[in-house]
Coordinates of C-alpha atoms (C1' of nucleotides) and ligand atoms in Angstrom, one line a residue:
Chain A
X1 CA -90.4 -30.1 124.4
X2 CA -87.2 -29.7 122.9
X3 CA -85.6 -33.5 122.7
X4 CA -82.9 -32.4 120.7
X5 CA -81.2 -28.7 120.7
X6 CA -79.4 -26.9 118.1
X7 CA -76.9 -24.3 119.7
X8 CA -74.0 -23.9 117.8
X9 CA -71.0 -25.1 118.6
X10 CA -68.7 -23.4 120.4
X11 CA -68.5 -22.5 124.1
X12 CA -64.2 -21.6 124.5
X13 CA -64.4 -18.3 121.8
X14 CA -61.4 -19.3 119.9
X15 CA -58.3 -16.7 120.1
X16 CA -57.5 -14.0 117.5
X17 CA -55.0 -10.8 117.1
X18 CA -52.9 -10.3 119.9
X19 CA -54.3 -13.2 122.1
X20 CA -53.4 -15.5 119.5
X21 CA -49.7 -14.1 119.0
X22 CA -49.4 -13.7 123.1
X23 CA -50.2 -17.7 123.1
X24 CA -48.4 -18.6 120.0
X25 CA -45.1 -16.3 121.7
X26 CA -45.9 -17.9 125.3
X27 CA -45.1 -21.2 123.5
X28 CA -42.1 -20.3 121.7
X29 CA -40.7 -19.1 125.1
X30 CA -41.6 -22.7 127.1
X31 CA -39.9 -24.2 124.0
X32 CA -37.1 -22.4 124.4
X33 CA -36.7 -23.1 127.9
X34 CA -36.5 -27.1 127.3
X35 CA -34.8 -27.1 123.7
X36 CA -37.8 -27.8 121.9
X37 CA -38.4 -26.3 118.7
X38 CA -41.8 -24.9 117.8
X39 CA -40.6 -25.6 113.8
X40 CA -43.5 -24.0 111.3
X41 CA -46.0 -26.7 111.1
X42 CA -45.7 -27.3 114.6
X43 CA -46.6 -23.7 115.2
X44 CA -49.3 -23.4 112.8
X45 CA -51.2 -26.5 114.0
X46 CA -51.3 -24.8 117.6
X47 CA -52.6 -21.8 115.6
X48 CA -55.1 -23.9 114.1
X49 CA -55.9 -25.4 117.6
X50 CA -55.9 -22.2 119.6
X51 CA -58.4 -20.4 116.8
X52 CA -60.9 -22.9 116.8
X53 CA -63.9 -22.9 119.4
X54 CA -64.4 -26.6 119.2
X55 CA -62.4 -29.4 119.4
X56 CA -60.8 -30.1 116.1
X57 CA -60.4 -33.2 113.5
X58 CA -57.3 -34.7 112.6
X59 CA -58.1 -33.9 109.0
X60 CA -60.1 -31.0 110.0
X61 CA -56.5 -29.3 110.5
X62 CA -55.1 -31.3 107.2
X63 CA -57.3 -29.2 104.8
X64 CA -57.1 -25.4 106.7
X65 CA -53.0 -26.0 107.0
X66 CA -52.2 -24.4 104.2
X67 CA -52.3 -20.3 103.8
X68 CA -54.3 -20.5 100.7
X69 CA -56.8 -23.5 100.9
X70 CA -54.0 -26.0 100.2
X71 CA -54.1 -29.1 102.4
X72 CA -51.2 -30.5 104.4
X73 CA -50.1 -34.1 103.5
X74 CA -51.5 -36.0 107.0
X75 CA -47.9 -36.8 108.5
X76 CA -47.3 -33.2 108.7
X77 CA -50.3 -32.9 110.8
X78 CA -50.4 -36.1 113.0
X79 CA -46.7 -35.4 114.0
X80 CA -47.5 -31.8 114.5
X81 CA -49.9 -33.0 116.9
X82 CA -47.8 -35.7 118.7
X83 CA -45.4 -33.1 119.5
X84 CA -48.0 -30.7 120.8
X85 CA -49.3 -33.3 122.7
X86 CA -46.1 -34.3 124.1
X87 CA -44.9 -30.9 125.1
X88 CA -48.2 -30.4 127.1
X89 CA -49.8 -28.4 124.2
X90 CA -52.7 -30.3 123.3
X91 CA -54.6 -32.8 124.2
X92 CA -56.3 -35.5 122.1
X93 CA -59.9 -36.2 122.9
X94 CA -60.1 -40.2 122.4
X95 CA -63.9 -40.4 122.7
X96 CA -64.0 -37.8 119.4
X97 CA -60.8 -38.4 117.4
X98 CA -60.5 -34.9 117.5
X99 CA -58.0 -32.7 119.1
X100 CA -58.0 -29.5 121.6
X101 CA -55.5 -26.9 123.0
X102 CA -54.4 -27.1 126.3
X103 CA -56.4 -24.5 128.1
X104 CA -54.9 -25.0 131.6
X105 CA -51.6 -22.8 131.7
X106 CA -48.7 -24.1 133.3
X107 CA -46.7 -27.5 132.7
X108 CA -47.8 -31.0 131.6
X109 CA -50.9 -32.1 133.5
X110 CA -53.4 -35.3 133.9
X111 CA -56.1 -33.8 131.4
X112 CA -59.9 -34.3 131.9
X113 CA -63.0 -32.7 129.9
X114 CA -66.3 -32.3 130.1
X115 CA -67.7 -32.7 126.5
X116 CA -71.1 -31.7 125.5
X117 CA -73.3 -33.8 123.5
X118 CA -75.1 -30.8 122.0
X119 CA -72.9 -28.1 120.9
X120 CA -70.0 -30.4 121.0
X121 CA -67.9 -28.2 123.7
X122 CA -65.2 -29.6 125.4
X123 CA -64.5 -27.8 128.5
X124 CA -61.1 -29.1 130.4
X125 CA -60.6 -29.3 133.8
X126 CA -58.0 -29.9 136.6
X127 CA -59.2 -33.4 138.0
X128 CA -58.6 -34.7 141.2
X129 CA -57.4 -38.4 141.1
X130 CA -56.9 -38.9 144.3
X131 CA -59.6 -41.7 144.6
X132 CA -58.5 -43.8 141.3
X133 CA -54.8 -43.7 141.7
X134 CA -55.4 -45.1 145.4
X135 CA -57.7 -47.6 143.4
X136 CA -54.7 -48.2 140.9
X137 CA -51.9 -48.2 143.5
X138 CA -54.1 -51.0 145.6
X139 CA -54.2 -53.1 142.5
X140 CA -50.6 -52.8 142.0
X141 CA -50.5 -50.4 139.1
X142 CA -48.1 -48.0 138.5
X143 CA -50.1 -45.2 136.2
X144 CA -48.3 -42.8 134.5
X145 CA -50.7 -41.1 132.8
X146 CA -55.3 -40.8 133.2
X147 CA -57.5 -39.6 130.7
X148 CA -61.1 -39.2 131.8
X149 CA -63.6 -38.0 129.5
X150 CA -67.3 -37.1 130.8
X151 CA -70.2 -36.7 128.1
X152 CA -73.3 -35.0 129.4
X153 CA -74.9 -31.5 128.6
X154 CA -73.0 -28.1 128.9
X155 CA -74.9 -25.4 131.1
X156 CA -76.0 -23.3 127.9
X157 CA -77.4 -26.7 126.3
X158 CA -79.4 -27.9 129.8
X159 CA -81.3 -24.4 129.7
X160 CA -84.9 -24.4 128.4
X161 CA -85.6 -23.9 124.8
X162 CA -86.2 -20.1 124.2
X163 CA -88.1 -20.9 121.1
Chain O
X1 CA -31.6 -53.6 132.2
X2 CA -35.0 -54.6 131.3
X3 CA -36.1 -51.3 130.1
X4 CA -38.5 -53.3 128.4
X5 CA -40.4 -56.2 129.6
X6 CA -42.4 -59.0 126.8
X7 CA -44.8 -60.9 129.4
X8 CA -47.4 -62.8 127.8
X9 CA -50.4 -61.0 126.9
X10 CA -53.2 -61.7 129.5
X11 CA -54.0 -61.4 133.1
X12 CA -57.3 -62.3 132.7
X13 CA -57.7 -66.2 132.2
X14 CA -60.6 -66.3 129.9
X15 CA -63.6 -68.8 129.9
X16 CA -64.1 -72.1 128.6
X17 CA -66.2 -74.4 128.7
X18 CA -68.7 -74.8 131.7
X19 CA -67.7 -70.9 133.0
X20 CA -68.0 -69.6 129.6
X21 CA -71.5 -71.1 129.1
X22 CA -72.6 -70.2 132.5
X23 CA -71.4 -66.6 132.0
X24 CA -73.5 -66.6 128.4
X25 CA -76.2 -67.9 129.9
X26 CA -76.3 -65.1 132.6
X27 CA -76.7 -63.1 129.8
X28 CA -79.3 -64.6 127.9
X29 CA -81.2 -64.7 131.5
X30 CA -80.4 -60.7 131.7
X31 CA -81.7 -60.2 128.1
X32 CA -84.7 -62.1 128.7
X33 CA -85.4 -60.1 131.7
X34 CA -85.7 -57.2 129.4
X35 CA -86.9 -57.8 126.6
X36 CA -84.0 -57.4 124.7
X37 CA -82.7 -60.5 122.8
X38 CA -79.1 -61.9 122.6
X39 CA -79.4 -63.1 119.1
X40 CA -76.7 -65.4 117.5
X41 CA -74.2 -62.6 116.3
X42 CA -74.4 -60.8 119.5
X43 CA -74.1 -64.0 121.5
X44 CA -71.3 -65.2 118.8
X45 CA -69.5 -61.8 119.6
X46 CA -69.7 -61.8 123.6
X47 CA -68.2 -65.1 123.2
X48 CA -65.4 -64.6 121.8
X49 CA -64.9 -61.6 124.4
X50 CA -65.4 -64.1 127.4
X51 CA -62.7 -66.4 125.8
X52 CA -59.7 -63.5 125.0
X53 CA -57.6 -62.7 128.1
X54 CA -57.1 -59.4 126.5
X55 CA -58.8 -56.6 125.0
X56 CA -60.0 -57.7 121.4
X57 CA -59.7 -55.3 118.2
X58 CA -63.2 -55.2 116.2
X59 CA -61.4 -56.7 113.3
X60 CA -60.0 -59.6 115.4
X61 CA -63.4 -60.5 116.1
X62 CA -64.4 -59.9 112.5
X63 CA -61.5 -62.6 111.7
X64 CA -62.5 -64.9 114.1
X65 CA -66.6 -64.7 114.1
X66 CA -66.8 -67.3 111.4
X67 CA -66.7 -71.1 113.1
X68 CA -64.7 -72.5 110.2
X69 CA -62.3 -69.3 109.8
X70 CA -65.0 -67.6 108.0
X71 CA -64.9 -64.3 109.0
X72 CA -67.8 -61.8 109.5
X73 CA -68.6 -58.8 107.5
X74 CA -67.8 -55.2 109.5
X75 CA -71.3 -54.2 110.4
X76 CA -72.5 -57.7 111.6
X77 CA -69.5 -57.1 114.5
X78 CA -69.3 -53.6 115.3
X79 CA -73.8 -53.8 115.1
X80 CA -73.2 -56.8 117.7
X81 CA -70.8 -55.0 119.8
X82 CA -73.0 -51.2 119.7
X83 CA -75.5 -53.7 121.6
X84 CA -73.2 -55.3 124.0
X85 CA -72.1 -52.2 125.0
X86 CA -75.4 -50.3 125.5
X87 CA -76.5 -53.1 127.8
X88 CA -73.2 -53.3 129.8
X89 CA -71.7 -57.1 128.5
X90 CA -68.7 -54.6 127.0
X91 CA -66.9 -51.9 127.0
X92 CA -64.7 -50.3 124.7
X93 CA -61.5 -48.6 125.3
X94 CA -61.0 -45.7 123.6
X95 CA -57.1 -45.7 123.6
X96 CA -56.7 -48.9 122.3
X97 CA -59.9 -48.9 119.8
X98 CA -60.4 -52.3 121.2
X99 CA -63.3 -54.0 122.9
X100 CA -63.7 -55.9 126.6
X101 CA -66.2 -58.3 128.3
X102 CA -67.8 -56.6 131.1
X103 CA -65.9 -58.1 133.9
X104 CA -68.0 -56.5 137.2
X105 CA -71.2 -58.4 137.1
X106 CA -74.5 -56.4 137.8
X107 CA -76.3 -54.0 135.3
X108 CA -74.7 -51.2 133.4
X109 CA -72.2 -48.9 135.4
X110 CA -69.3 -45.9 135.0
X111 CA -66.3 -48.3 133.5
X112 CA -62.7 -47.3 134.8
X113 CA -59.5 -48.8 133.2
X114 CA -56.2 -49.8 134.9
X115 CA -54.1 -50.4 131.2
X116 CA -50.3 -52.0 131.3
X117 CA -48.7 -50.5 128.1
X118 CA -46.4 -53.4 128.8
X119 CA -48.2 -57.1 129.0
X120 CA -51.8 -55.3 127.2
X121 CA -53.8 -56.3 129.9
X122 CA -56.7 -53.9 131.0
X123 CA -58.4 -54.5 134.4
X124 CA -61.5 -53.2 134.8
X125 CA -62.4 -51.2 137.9
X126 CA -65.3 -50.1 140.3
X127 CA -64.2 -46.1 140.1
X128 CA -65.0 -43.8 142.5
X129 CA -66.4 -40.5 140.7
X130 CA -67.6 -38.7 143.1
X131 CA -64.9 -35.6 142.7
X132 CA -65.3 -35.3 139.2
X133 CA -68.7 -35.4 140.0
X134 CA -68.9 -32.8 141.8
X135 CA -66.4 -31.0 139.4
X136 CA -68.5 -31.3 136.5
X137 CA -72.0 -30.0 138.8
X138 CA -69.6 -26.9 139.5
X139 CA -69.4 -26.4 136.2
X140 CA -73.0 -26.8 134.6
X141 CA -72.6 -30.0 133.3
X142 CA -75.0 -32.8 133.2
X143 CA -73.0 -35.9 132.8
X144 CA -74.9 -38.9 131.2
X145 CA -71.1 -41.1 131.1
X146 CA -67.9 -41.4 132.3
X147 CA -64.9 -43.0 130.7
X148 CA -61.7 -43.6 132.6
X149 CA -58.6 -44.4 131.3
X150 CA -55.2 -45.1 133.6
X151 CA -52.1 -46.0 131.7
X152 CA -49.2 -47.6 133.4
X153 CA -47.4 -51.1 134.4
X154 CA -49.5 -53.8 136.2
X155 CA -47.6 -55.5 139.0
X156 CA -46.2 -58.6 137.2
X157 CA -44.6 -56.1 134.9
X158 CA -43.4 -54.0 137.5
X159 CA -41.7 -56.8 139.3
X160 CA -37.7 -56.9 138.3
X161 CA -37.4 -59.0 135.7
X162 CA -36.0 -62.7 136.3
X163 CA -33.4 -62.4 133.1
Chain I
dA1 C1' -15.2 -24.2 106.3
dC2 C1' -15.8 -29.1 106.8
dA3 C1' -17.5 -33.5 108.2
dC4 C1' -20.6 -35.4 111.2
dC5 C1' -24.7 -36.4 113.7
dT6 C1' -29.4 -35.6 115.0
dC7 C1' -33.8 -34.0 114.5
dC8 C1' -37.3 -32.5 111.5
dT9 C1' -39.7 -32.3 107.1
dG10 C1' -41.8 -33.8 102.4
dT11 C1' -43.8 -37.4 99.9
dT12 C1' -45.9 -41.7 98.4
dA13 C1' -48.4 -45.3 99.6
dT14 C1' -50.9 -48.2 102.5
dG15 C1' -53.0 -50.0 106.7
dA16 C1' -56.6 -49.9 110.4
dG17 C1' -61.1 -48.6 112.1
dA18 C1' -65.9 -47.6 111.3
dT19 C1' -70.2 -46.5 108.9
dA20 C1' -73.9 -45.4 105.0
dA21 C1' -77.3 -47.3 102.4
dC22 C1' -80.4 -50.6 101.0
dA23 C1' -82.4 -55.2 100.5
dT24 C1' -84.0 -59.2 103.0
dA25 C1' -85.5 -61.9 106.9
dA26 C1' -87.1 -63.0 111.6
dC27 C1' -90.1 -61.7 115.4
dC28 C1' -94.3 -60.3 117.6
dG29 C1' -98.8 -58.5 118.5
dG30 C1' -103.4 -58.2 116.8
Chain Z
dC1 C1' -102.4 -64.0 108.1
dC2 C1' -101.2 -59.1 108.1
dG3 C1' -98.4 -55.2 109.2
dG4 C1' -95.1 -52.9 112.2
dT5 C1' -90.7 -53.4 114.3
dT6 C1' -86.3 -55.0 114.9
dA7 C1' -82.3 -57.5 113.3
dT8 C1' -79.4 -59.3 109.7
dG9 C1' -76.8 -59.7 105.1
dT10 C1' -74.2 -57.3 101.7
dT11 C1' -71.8 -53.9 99.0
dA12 C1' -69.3 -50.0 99.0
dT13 C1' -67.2 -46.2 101.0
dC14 C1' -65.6 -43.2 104.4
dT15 C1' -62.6 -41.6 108.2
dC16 C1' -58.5 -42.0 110.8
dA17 C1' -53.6 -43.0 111.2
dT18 C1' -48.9 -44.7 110.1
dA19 C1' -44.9 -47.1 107.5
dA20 C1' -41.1 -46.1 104.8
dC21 C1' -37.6 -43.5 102.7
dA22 C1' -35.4 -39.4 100.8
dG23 C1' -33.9 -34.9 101.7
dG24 C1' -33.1 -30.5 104.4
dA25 C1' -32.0 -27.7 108.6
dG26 C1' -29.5 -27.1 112.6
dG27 C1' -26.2 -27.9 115.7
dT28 C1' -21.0 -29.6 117.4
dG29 C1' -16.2 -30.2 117.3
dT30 C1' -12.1 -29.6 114.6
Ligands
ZN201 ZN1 -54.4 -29.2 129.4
ZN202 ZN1 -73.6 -27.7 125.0
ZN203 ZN1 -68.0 -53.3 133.3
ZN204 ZN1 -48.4 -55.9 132.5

DNA sequence: ACACCTCCTGTTATGAGATAACATAACCGG
DNA sequence: CCGGTTATGTTATCTCATAACAGGAGGTGT
């Protein structure tokens, strides 16, 4: 029993209050430290990103910009997001078109993730590449950057049906 | 100099003639073997993927489909492709939105991506998954695929450049 | 302050990628 | 031949992303 599951989405709990300004102030500071600017949009699409439980659309983040139900115009987001993603922010899931916060503190990384089919969570993790840039190096390749992107069941979503 | 670099696209040759109808008729052997049947759009699609020495868009293929420069209508193309790729004759690659020929003969398998952002050429490779693997069982996760992408220069557009 | 440059933003419009929905046709087993 | 199943043809629409250009904010040197 139970072919198909129906938890809801949501595994990361999404930040709020003072988690949400200790993140939000965390980024102003490594902006600071490079001469970046974490301008307004850019700071409220990392808001957007670091409330949210699940990874996020591109226009998802379009229509909750605004303070009072009023969209963004799409360049506002989509460069919001290339910076983020630059700076080490965010990171674009290319299997969903959709769009996380980094979760993994520190600088610019090689990001992978575990994405649920189910509940749609995308849980990121530190890979080791050790095996596929030998791969790469042997086939003369210089890589400068891996995604990886598993799809599978989440823990929660493998566990027997209750009902 | 040479901060950039404009090789021709292609590494890969691509089939003609005798190869090319050898390789499709591997895969009509393959089909037959499973009850499955490569049908004149699908065959007409992994075709044209056999003949490209680079990774195709969907509506490069929708442009091309038609013998006479007829092109095909969207569903017919991305319907044919949803079947080459759930029996292994192609991948797609998520960071380009574009569309391969299996290249590692043998049933379906894990793809991995070595991707020069210079020439376009994408080498398919045999990864090695085994510590993301074990990564993901760490974590809970039940992984049904794995997508790997490696972004970087390929050795021809590594080499110093002859200008 | 001023001129200057650079980076960022606002806005309009359009391009690229993919699918929904429904009707028709081919295939296959009984 | 009939009926279920699978695949195709066709129209329309949807989602995702960027080009292009005008204007504003923030620095730097004089
Ligand atoms: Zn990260
Ligand atoms: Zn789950
Ligand atoms: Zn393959
Ligand atoms: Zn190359």
């Amino acid at each position: 029993m139970g072919a198909e599951c129906h938890h809801p989405d949501g595994v990361h709990p999404g930040l709020k209050g003072s988690a949400l300004n200790h993140a939000l102030g965390a980024a102003e500071q490594r902006c600071a430290a490079t001469q970046e600017r974490l301008t307004a949009p850019r700071r409220r699409v990392l808001e957007l990103l670091l409330e949210s439980n699940s990874p996020q659309k591109a226009y998802d983040l379009i229509a909750a910009f605004g303070a009072h139900g009023e969209p963004a115009k799409p360049p506002t987001v989509y460069r919001a997001l290339e910076f983020l993603e630059r700076l080490g922010f965010a990171h674009r899931i290319e299997s969903l078109n959709a769009y996380v916060p980094c979760r993994i503190d520190g600088q610019s990384h090689r990001a992978a993730f575990l994405i649920c089919d189910c509940c749609g969570a995308a849980d990121e993790f530190e890979p080791d590449f050790t095996a596929q840039l030998a791969a790469a190096t042997k086939a003369g390749y210089q890589v400068s950057t891996i995604t990886l992107e598993a799809r599978g069941r989440c823990a929660a979503c493998s566990a027997p049906a209750s009902s």
